[in-house]
Every structure is written in structure tokens, then in C-alpha cells.
Amino acid sequence: MRHKETWLSQESRGFVQSSVDNVFAHIDDPARLSSHMNKPSWKMGWSRMETELDEGRGQKVGSRIRLVGRVLGVALSVEEIVTERTPPYRKVWETTGVPKLRVIGHYRMGFELSPQGNGSMLSVFIEYALPERAPERWLGRLFSKSYARWCTHQMVDDAVAHFVSLGQQAYRP
């Protein structure tokens, strides 16, 4: 894995009018948190990726998560391992092996929750390296920042939308 000094980062935040326990319980499921990858969108080249979970379901330290799919006809895959999990406040996972992605390489990603008033502040972050080889490295230079921003925003927005659908209010600061 590349040295962290060469990594780029992105973070998105949103307020959810629900307890940290409720929010953590909802987004602790990797299939929910990565649901934006499971739906076709222009950022995904109108393709999608499937989430595969081990027996730990991505909800234990050491649990493995795999995303596989095709984007613009190119096979993509990435394997992740949960490295930190402190319910109901924090969860972190990172890539293992060699990611087969187009615009980012290895990454460390996670979320943090903190109580705020009558709700929770959700922060989703990613620290990532550009892909190591051309042409992916060139694509990464052009699109990685936009992709990382979209990904973290989607994770926050999906969580916020879930609690809004339950009749609770939310906003992004």
C-alpha cells in the first residue's frame, strides 16, 4: 500500500435527527452504505457493482467485503477489510490486495458519528491513493476528486434520506 503522505482525502458531513445508536445500526450494513454503487448512475458509467459479504457481514473487525461489477465494459473489483469498529461512534475499513478500479487505488474509508443536540452528526471520509498504472492513473488525476466527493456525499445523503423517510428531519451543514 502507498504511504499515507501521498494519499488524497475527501469528507462529507450531514446532520440526522436520530440517535447515534439508530444511525450506526442503519449504516453498519455495508450493503446499505454502498447502495449508491449498486444502482446504475452516470458516475458509475450506467453500470453497478454487487456487494458480497463474508459470515461477519462486514460488521466485525476482520470481516471482509467485496465489490464486483463492470463499468463501461471493464471488470472492476475491490476487497476490503473492517479494521476498526466502535459502535455506535466509528467504523473504518480499507482495501486489501490490489484493487481493480478505474479512478482510485488503495483506500481507507469510514464514518464517525457524534451526538449533536437531538440528533447525530454523520461524517463519512475516504483517504485514497491514485491508481499505480496508466491509464487508470491518468483517469485518477482527472476524476478521483470528483468521484470521492460523490461517493462520500452519496453515503451521507442515503443515510439522511433514510431517516427523513421515517418522518425525521435532516440537513447538511
Short mmCIF file of C-alpha atoms in Angstrom, two decimals:
data_model
loop_
_atom_site.label_atom_id
_atom_site.label_comp_id
_atom_site.label_asym_id
_atom_site.label_seq_id
_atom_site.Cartn_x
_atom_site.Cartn_y
_atom_site.Cartn_z
CA MET A 1 0.00 0.00 0.00
CA ARG A 2 1.24 3.51 -0.76
CA HIS A 3 2.49 5.74 2.02
CA LYS A 4 -0.28 7.81 3.55
CA GLU A 5 1.59 11.06 2.74
CA THR A 6 0.73 10.53 -0.95
CA TRP A 7 -2.94 9.95 -0.24
CA LEU A 8 -5.72 12.35 -1.09
CA SER A 9 -8.82 12.75 1.04
CA GLN A 10 -12.46 13.74 0.96
CA GLU A 11 -15.06 14.10 3.70
CA SER A 12 -18.81 14.74 3.73
CA ARG A 13 -20.97 15.57 6.73
CA GLY A 14 -24.67 15.63 7.46
CA PHE A 15 -26.96 16.04 10.44
CA VAL A 16 -29.51 13.31 11.10
CA GLN A 17 -32.28 13.87 13.60
CA SER A 18 -31.91 10.43 15.15
CA SER A 19 -29.68 8.92 17.83
CA VAL A 20 -26.16 7.71 17.10
CA ASP A 21 -27.38 4.21 18.03
CA ASN A 22 -30.08 4.28 15.35
CA VAL A 23 -27.85 5.80 12.68
CA PHE A 24 -24.99 3.38 13.40
CA ALA A 25 -27.35 0.39 13.28
CA HIS A 26 -28.54 1.53 9.85
CA ILE A 27 -25.19 2.30 8.20
CA ASP A 28 -23.21 -0.52 9.81
CA ASP A 29 -24.59 -2.71 6.98
CA PRO A 30 -22.12 -2.37 4.05
CA ALA A 31 -24.88 -3.13 1.52
CA ARG A 32 -26.81 -0.08 2.76
CA LEU A 33 -23.77 2.16 2.99
CA SER A 34 -22.60 1.28 -0.52
CA SER A 35 -26.09 1.24 -2.05
CA HIS A 36 -25.10 4.10 -4.40
CA MET A 37 -22.69 1.64 -6.07
CA ASN A 38 -25.47 -0.93 -6.53
CA LYS A 39 -27.63 1.41 -8.63
CA PRO A 40 -26.79 2.49 -12.18
CA SER A 41 -25.77 6.16 -12.40
CA TRP A 42 -23.74 8.32 -14.74
CA LYS A 43 -20.87 8.35 -12.18
CA MET A 44 -20.84 4.55 -12.47
CA GLY A 45 -20.97 4.61 -16.29
CA TRP A 46 -24.61 3.44 -16.05
CA SER A 47 -23.34 0.22 -14.53
CA ARG A 48 -23.39 -1.10 -11.00
CA MET A 49 -21.40 -3.20 -8.55
CA GLU A 50 -22.56 -6.04 -6.33
CA THR A 51 -21.66 -6.20 -2.64
CA GLU A 52 -20.52 -9.61 -1.33
CA LEU A 53 -20.15 -10.15 2.43
CA ASP A 54 -18.45 -12.84 4.48
CA GLU A 55 -20.03 -14.55 7.51
CA GLY A 56 -19.23 -11.45 9.61
CA ARG A 57 -21.49 -9.44 7.23
CA GLY A 58 -18.99 -6.56 7.33
CA GLN A 59 -19.96 -5.91 10.92
CA LYS A 60 -16.91 -7.21 12.81
CA VAL A 61 -13.24 -6.23 12.85
CA GLY A 62 -11.56 -8.55 10.34
CA SER A 63 -14.73 -9.04 8.33
CA ARG A 64 -14.28 -8.92 4.55
CA ILE A 65 -16.36 -7.08 1.98
CA ARG A 66 -16.03 -7.47 -1.79
CA LEU A 67 -17.46 -5.24 -4.52
CA VAL A 68 -17.54 -6.63 -8.07
CA GLY A 69 -19.01 -5.43 -11.32
CA ARG A 70 -18.40 -3.93 -14.72
CA VAL A 71 -18.23 -0.24 -15.54
CA LEU A 72 -18.19 0.79 -19.20
CA GLY A 73 -17.47 -2.84 -20.08
CA VAL A 74 -14.41 -3.08 -17.80
CA ALA A 75 -14.39 -5.63 -14.96
CA LEU A 76 -13.85 -3.96 -11.59
CA SER A 77 -13.37 -5.42 -8.14
CA VAL A 78 -12.12 -4.41 -4.74
CA GLU A 79 -11.77 -6.27 -1.48
CA GLU A 80 -11.98 -4.50 1.86
CA ILE A 81 -11.42 -5.49 5.48
CA VAL A 82 -13.01 -3.86 8.51
CA THR A 83 -10.13 -2.50 10.62
CA GLU A 84 -11.98 -0.53 13.32
CA ARG A 85 -15.49 -0.78 14.71
CA THR A 86 -16.56 1.10 17.83
CA PRO A 87 -20.37 1.09 17.99
CA PRO A 88 -22.13 3.48 17.88
CA TYR A 89 -19.42 6.02 17.01
CA ARG A 90 -16.92 4.85 14.40
CA LYS A 91 -16.19 2.26 11.73
CA VAL A 92 -13.23 2.07 9.33
CA TRP A 93 -12.36 -0.32 6.51
CA GLU A 94 -9.59 -0.44 3.92
CA THR A 95 -8.62 -2.19 0.74
CA THR A 96 -6.66 -5.42 0.69
CA GLY A 97 -4.85 -6.94 -2.24
CA VAL A 98 -4.74 -4.99 -5.49
CA PRO A 99 -7.91 -3.00 -6.21
CA LYS A 100 -9.13 -3.26 -9.81
CA LEU A 101 -10.70 0.19 -10.03
CA ARG A 102 -10.57 2.97 -12.63
CA VAL A 103 -10.00 6.26 -10.80
CA ILE A 104 -8.79 5.44 -7.28
CA GLY A 105 -6.32 2.88 -5.97
CA HIS A 106 -5.93 1.73 -2.39
CA TYR A 107 -8.14 3.49 0.11
CA ARG A 108 -9.12 3.72 3.74
CA MET A 109 -12.70 4.72 4.34
CA GLY A 110 -15.02 5.09 7.28
CA PHE A 111 -17.62 7.03 9.17
CA GLU A 112 -17.89 8.77 12.51
CA LEU A 113 -21.00 9.69 14.44
CA SER A 114 -21.29 12.16 17.28
CA PRO A 115 -24.34 13.19 19.29
CA GLN A 116 -25.44 16.71 18.48
CA GLY A 117 -28.49 18.19 20.14
CA ASN A 118 -31.44 15.93 19.45
CA GLY A 119 -29.68 14.04 16.67
CA SER A 120 -26.35 12.94 15.24
CA MET A 121 -23.63 14.41 13.08
CA LEU A 122 -22.50 11.86 10.47
CA SER A 123 -19.11 12.25 8.83
CA VAL A 124 -18.02 9.91 6.01
CA PHE A 125 -14.38 10.07 4.91
CA ILE A 126 -12.07 8.48 2.39
CA GLU A 127 -8.28 8.65 2.17
CA TYR A 128 -7.06 7.26 -1.12
CA ALA A 129 -4.14 6.85 -3.48
CA LEU A 130 -4.29 7.23 -7.22
CA PRO A 131 -4.07 4.00 -9.20
CA GLU A 132 -0.48 2.94 -9.75
CA ARG A 133 -0.57 2.28 -13.52
CA ALA A 134 -1.62 4.08 -16.66
CA PRO A 135 -4.24 4.67 -17.99
CA GLU A 136 -6.00 4.41 -14.62
CA ARG A 137 -3.51 6.81 -13.01
CA TRP A 138 -4.33 9.43 -15.66
CA LEU A 139 -8.03 8.86 -15.13
CA GLY A 140 -7.46 9.20 -11.40
CA ARG A 141 -5.75 12.56 -11.85
CA LEU A 142 -8.77 13.78 -13.78
CA PHE A 143 -11.67 12.20 -11.90
CA SER A 144 -10.66 10.88 -8.45
CA LYS A 145 -11.55 14.03 -6.50
CA SER A 146 -14.98 14.25 -8.12
CA TYR A 147 -15.60 10.53 -7.63
CA ALA A 148 -14.51 10.57 -3.95
CA ARG A 149 -16.71 13.60 -3.27
CA TRP A 150 -19.68 11.93 -4.99
CA CYS A 151 -19.15 8.69 -3.06
CA THR A 152 -18.92 10.27 0.40
CA HIS A 153 -21.85 12.62 -0.37
CA GLN A 154 -23.97 9.67 -1.52
CA MET A 155 -23.28 7.74 1.67
CA VAL A 156 -24.30 10.72 3.82
CA ASP A 157 -27.28 11.59 1.62
CA ASP A 158 -28.55 7.99 1.62
CA ALA A 159 -28.38 7.83 5.42
CA VAL A 160 -30.08 11.22 5.75
CA ALA A 161 -32.80 10.21 3.28
CA HIS A 162 -33.48 7.01 5.22
CA PHE A 163 -34.25 8.90 8.42
CA VAL A 164 -36.17 11.62 6.56
CA SER A 165 -38.36 8.83 5.12
CA LEU A 166 -39.13 7.84 8.70
CA GLY A 167 -40.50 11.34 9.26
CA GLN A 168 -37.34 12.72 10.82
CA GLN A 169 -35.67 15.91 9.62
CA ALA A 170 -32.10 16.28 8.47
CA TYR A 171 -29.76 18.80 6.89
CA ARG A 172 -26.23 19.03 5.55
CA PRO A 173 -24.14 21.79 7.21
#
